[in-house]
Tab-separated table of C-alpha atoms and ligand atoms in Angstrom:
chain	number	residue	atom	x	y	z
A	1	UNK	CA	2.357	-18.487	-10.049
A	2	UNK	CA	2.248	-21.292	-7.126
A	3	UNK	CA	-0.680	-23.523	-7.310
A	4	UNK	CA	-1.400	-22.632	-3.726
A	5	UNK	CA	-1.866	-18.770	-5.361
A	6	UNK	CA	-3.949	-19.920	-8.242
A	7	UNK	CA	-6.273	-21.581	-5.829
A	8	UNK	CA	-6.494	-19.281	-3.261
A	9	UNK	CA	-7.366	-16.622	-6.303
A	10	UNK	CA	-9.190	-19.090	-7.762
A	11	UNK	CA	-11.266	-19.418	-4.992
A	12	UNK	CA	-11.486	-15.358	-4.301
A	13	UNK	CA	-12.795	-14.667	-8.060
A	14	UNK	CA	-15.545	-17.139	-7.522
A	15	UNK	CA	-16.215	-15.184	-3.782
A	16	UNK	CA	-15.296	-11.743	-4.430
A	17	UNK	CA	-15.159	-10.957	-7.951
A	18	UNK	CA	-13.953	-6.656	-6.964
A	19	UNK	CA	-10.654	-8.287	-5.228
A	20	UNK	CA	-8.875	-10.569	-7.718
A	21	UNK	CA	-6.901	-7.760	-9.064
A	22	UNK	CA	-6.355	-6.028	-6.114
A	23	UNK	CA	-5.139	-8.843	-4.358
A	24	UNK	CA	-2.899	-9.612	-7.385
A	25	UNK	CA	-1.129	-6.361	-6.784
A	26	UNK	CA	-0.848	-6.917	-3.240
A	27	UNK	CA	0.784	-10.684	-3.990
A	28	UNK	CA	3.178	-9.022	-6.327
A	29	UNK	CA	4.208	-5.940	-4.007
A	30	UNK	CA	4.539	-8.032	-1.105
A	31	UNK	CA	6.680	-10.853	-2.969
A	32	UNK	CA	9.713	-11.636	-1.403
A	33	UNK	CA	11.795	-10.664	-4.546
A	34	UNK	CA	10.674	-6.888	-3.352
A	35	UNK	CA	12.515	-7.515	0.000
A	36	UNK	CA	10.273	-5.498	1.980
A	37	UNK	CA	10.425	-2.473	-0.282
A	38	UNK	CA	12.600	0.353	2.105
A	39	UNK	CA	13.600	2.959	0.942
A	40	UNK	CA	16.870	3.191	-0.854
A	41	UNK	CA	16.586	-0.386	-1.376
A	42	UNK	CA	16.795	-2.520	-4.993
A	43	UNK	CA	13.283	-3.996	-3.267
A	44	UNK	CA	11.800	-0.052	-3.163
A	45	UNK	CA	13.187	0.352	-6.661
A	46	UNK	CA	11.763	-2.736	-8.136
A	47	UNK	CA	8.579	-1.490	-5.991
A	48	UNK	CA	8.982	1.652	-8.525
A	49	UNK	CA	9.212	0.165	-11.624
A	50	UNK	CA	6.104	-1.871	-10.984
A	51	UNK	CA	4.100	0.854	-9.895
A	52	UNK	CA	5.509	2.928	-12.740
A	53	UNK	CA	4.594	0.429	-14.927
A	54	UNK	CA	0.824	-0.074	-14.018
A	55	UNK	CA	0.693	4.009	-14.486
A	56	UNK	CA	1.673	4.022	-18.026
A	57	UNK	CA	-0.548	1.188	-18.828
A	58	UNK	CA	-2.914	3.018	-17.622
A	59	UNK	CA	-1.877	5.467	-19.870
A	60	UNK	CA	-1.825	8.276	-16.584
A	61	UNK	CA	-0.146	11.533	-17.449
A	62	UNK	CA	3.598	12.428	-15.562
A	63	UNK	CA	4.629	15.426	-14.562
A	64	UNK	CA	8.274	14.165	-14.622
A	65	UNK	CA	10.317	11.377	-16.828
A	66	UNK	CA	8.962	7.752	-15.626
A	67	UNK	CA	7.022	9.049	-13.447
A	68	UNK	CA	9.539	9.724	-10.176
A	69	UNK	CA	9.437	12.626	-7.885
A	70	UNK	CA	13.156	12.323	-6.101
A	71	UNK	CA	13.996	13.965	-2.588
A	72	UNK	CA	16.481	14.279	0.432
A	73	UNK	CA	15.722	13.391	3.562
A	74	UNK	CA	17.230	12.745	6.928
A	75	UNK	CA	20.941	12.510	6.507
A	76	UNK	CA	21.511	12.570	3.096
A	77	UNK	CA	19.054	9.878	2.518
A	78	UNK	CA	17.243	9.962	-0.557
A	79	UNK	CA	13.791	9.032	-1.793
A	80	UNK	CA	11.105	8.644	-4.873
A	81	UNK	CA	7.691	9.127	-4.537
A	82	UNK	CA	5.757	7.331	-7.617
A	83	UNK	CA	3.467	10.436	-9.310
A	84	UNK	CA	0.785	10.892	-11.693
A	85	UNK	CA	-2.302	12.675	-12.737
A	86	UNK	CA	-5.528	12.332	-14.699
A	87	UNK	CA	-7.137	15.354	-15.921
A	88	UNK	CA	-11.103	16.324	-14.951
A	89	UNK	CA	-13.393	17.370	-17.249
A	90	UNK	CA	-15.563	19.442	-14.882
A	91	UNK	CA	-13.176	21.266	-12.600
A	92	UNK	CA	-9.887	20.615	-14.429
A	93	UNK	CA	-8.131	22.979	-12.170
A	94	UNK	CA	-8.856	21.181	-8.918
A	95	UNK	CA	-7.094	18.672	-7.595
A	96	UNK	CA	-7.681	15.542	-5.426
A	97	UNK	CA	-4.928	13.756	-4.122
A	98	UNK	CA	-4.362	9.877	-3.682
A	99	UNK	CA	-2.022	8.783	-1.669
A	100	UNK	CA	-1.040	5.523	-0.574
A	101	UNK	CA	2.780	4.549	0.886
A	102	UNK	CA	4.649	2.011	-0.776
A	103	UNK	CA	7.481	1.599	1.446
A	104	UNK	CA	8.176	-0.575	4.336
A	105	UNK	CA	10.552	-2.130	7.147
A	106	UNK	CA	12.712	-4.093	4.707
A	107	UNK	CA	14.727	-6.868	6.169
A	108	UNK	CA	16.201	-8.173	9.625
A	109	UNK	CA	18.287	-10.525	8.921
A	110	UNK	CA	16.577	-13.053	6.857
A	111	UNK	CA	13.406	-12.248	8.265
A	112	UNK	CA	11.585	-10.041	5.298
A	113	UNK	CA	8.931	-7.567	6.637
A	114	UNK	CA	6.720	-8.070	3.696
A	115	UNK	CA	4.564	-5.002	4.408
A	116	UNK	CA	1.091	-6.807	2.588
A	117	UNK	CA	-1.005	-4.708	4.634
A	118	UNK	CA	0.667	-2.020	5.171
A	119	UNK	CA	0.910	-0.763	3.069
A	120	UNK	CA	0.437	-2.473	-0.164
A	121	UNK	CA	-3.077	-2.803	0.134
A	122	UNK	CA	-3.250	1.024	0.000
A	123	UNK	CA	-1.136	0.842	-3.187
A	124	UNK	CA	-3.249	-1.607	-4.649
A	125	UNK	CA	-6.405	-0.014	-4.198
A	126	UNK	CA	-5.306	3.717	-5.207
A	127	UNK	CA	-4.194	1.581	-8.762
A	128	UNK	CA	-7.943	0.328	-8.767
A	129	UNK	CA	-9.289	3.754	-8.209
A	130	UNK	CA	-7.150	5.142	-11.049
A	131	UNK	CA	-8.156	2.520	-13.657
A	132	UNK	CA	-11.883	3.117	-12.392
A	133	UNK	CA	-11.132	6.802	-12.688
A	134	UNK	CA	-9.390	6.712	-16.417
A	135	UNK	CA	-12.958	4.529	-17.958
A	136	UNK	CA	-14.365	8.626	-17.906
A	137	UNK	CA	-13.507	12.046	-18.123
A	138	UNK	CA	-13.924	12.209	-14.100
A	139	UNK	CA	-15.489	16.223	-12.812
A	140	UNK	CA	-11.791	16.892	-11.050
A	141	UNK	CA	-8.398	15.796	-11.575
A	142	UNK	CA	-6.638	13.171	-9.958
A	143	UNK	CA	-2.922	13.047	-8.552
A	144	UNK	CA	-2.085	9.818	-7.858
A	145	UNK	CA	1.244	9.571	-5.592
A	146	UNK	CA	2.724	6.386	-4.465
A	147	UNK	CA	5.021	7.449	-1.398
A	148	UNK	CA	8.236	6.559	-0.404
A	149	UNK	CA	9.512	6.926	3.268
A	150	UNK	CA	6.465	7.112	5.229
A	151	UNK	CA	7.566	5.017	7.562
A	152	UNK	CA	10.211	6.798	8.628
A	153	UNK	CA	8.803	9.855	9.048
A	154	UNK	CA	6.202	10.549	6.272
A	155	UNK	CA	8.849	11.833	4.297
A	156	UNK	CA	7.487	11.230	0.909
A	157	UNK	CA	4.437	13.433	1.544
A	158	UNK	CA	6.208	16.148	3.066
A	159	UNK	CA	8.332	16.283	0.240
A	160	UNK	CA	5.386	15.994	-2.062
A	161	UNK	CA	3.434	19.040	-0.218
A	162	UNK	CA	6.886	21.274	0.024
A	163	UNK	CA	7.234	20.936	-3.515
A	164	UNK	CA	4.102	19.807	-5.219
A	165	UNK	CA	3.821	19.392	-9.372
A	166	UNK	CA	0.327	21.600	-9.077
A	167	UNK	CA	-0.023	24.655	-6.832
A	168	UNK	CA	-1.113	23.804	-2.719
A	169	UNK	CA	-4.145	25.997	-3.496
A	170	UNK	CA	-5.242	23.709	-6.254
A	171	UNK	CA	-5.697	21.061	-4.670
A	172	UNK	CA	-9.121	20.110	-2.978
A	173	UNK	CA	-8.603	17.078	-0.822
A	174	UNK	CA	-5.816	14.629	0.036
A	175	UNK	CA	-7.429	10.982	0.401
A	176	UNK	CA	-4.780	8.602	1.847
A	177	UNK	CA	-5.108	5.120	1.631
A	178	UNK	CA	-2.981	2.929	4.228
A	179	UNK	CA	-3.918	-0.420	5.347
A	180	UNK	CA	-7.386	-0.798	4.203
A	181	UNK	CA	-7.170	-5.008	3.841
A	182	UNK	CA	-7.251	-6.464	7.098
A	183	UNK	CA	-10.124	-6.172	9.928
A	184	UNK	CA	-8.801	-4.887	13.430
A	185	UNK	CA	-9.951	-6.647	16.428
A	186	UNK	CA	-12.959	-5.279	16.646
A	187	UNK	CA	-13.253	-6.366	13.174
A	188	UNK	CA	-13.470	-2.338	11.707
A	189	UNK	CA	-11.802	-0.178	9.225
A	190	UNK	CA	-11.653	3.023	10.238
A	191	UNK	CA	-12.351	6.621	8.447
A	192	UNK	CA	-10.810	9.716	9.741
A	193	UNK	CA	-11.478	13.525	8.231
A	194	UNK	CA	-15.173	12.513	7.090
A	195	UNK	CA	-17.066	15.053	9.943
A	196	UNK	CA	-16.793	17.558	7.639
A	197	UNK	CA	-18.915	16.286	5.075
A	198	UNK	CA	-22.135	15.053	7.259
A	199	UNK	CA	-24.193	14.355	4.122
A	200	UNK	CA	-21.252	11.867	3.066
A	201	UNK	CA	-20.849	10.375	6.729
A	202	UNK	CA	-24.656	9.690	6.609
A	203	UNK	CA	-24.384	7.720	3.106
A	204	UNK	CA	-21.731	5.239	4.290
A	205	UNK	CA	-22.834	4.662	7.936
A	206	UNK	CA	-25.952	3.656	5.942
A	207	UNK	CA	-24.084	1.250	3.618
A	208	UNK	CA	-21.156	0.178	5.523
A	209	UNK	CA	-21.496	-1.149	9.341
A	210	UNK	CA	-17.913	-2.111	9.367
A	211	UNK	CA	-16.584	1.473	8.660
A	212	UNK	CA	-15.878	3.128	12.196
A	213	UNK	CA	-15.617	7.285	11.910
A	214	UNK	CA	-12.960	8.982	13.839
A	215	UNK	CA	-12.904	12.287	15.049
A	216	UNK	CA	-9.374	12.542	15.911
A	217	UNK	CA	-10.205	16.312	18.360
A	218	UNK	CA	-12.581	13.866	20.153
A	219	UNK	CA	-9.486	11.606	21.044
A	220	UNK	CA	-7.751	11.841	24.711
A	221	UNK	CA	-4.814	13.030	24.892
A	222	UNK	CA	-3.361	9.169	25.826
A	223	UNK	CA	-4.560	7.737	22.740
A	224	UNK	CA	-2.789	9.848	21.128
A	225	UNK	CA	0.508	9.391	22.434
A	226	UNK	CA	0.262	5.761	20.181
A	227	UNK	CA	1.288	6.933	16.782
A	228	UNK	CA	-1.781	4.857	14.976
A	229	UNK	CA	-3.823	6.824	17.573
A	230	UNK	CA	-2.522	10.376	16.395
A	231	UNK	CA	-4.886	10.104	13.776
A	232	UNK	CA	-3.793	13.771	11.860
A	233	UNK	CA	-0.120	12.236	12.247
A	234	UNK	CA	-1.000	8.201	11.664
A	235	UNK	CA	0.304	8.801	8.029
A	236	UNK	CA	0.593	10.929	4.608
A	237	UNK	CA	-2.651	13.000	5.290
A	238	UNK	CA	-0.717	14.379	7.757
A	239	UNK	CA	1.662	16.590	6.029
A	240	UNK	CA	-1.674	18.058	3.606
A	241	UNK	CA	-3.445	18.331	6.760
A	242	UNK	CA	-1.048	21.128	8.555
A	243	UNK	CA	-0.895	22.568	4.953
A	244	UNK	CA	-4.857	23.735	5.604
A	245	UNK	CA	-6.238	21.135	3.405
A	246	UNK	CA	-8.648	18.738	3.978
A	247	UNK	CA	-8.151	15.209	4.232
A	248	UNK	CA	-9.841	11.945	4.298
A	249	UNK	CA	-7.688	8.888	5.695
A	250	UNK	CA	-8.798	5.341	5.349
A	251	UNK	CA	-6.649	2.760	7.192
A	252	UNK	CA	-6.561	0.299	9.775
A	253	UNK	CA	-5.658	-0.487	12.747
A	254	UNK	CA	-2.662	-2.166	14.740
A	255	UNK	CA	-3.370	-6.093	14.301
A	256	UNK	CA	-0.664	-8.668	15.888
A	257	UNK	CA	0.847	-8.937	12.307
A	258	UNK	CA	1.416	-4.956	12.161
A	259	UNK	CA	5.535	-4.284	11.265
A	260	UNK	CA	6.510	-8.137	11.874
A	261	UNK	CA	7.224	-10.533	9.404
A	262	UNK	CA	4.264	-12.424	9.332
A	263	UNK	CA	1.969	-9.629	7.469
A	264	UNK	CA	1.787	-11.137	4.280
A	265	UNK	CA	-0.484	-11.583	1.366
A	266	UNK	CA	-1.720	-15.084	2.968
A	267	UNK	CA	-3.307	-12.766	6.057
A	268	UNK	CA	-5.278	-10.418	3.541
A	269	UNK	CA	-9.041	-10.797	4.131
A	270	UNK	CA	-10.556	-10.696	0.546
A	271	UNK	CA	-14.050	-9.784	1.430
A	272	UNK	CA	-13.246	-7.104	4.042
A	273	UNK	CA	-10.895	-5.943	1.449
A	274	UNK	CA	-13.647	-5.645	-1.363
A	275	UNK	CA	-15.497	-3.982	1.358
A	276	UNK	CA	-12.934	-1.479	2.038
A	277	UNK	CA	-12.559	-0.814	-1.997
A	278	UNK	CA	-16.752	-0.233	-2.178
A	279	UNK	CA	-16.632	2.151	1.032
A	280	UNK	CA	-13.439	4.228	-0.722
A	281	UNK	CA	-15.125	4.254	-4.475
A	282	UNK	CA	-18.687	5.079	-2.929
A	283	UNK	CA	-16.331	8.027	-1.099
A	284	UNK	CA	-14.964	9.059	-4.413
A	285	UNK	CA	-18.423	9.210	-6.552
A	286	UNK	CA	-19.957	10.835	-3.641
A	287	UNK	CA	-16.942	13.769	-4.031
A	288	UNK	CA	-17.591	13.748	-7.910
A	289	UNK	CA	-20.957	15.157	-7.183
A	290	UNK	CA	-19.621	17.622	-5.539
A	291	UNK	CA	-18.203	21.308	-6.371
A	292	UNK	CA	-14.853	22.402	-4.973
A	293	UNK	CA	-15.816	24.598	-2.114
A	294	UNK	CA	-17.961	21.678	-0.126
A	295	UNK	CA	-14.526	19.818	-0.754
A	296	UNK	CA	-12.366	22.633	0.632
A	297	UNK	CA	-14.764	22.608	3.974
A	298	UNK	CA	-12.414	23.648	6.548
A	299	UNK	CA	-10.485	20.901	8.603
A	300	UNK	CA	-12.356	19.322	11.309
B	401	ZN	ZN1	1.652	2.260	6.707
């Protein structure tokens, strides 16, 4: 570890004690040795293994050998999505649905897009949420999918939803986690899907001034030609969400660092990261209180 790390974590435990692992995970999936993780790459496949890895020690469930979901895409391109599950204690039979892209741009040239923010902040905090998750029995049960390919076309989640390890009907929510560590420029993190659940809506406006609600019907129709503006096509939610089920989508917005080189681990803003974290595990114990049919509310 570079001293310049050390200190800057250093410094972070002493500020934001919530981040220092999350921001570890971020450092490692956004090293250069992962070469901007695309997929197909030996960077998406050492992306993988270290994903892979933090499941088992985790001691998460698979529903397939070390933990990989494979599928064809495209032109006979192929991908993994990183998969598994934690079994509920109250409604073992319902599903909730993390997921959080770990691909990104790769390289041009020597120029490595290093994809910290997007999208291995999302990464990073759906690991927190699982070791948070596997302290208890939680009331449902908890996929946990890493995708690949999302930036090409959210191809890891369509895969995922065409041929998913539990049945479509079992599953209760999709919460999708991509670029939560970095403030926008009007310094926000934004929450899409969340209408349907006023009681919850009411909780974190309370609790969190930087979380900005979107309502993506309430959008005009030139915002949404932007695709980080198409909010039920921004990312993986979008694939669950023309399946019928409901979705909650934390992630960011464009900032000048979005798909260059420059977003890297340096650029990560701890506390609006632990922020983010607080806002999505408040989100999560809020749905633990809650029985399956207020999940399956219909879509906004
Ligand atoms: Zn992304």
């Amino acid at each position: 570890m570079p001293f310049k790390l050390q200190f800057w974590l250093l410094c972070c435990l002493l500020a934001c004690p919530a981040s220092a692992a999350l921001l570890e995970d971020i450092q490692q999936l956004s090293a250069p040795v992962m070469q901007g993780r695309k997929t197909g790459t030996e960077g998406a496949v050492l992306a993988q293994h270290f994903i892979a890895q933090r499941y088992a020690s985790l001691q998460l469930s698979q529903f397939s050998p070390d933990y990989r979901q494979t599928f064809n895409f495209g032109n006979n391109k192929a991908g993994v999505n990183i998969v598994a599950y934690h079994r509920g204690c109250t409604y073992p039979e319902n599903y909730i649905v993390v997921t959080a892209h770990y691909d990104h741009l790769g390289k041009q040239g020597r120029k490595i897009f290093h994809g910290a923010d997007d999208n291995a902040s999302g990464v990073a905090a759906m690991l927190e949420l699982a070791a948070r998750l596997t302290q208890r029995c939680p009331a449902y049960s908890y996929v946990f999918v890493a995708t690949d390919a999302e930036e090409g076309g959210l191809h890891g989640s369509k895969a995922f939803v065409a041929a998913p390890p539990v049945s479509l009907s079992s599953i209760v929510l999709n919460l999708n986690l991509d670029m939560i560590s970095r403030a926008d420029w009007r310094g926000r993190l934004y929450l899409t899907g969340a209408k349907r659940y006023p009681t919850l809506l009411e909780e974190l406006e309370r609790h969190f001034n930087k979380l900005q609600f979107v309502h993506h019907r309430g959008l005009p129709r030139t915002a949404r030609s932007n695709p980080r503006h198409d909010w039920p096509n921004a990312s993986d939610h979008g694939p669950f969400h023309r399946a019928g089920i409901a979705y909650l989508f934390f992630g960011g917005q464009e900032h000048p660092q979005y798909h260059t080189p420059d977003d890297t681990w340096q650029r990560i803003q701890p506390e609006f990261l632990t922020m983010a974290m607080q806002a999505i595990w408040h989100t999560v114990q809020w749905l633990e209180q809650q029985p399956p049919t207020v999940l399956q509310r219909a879509v906004q």
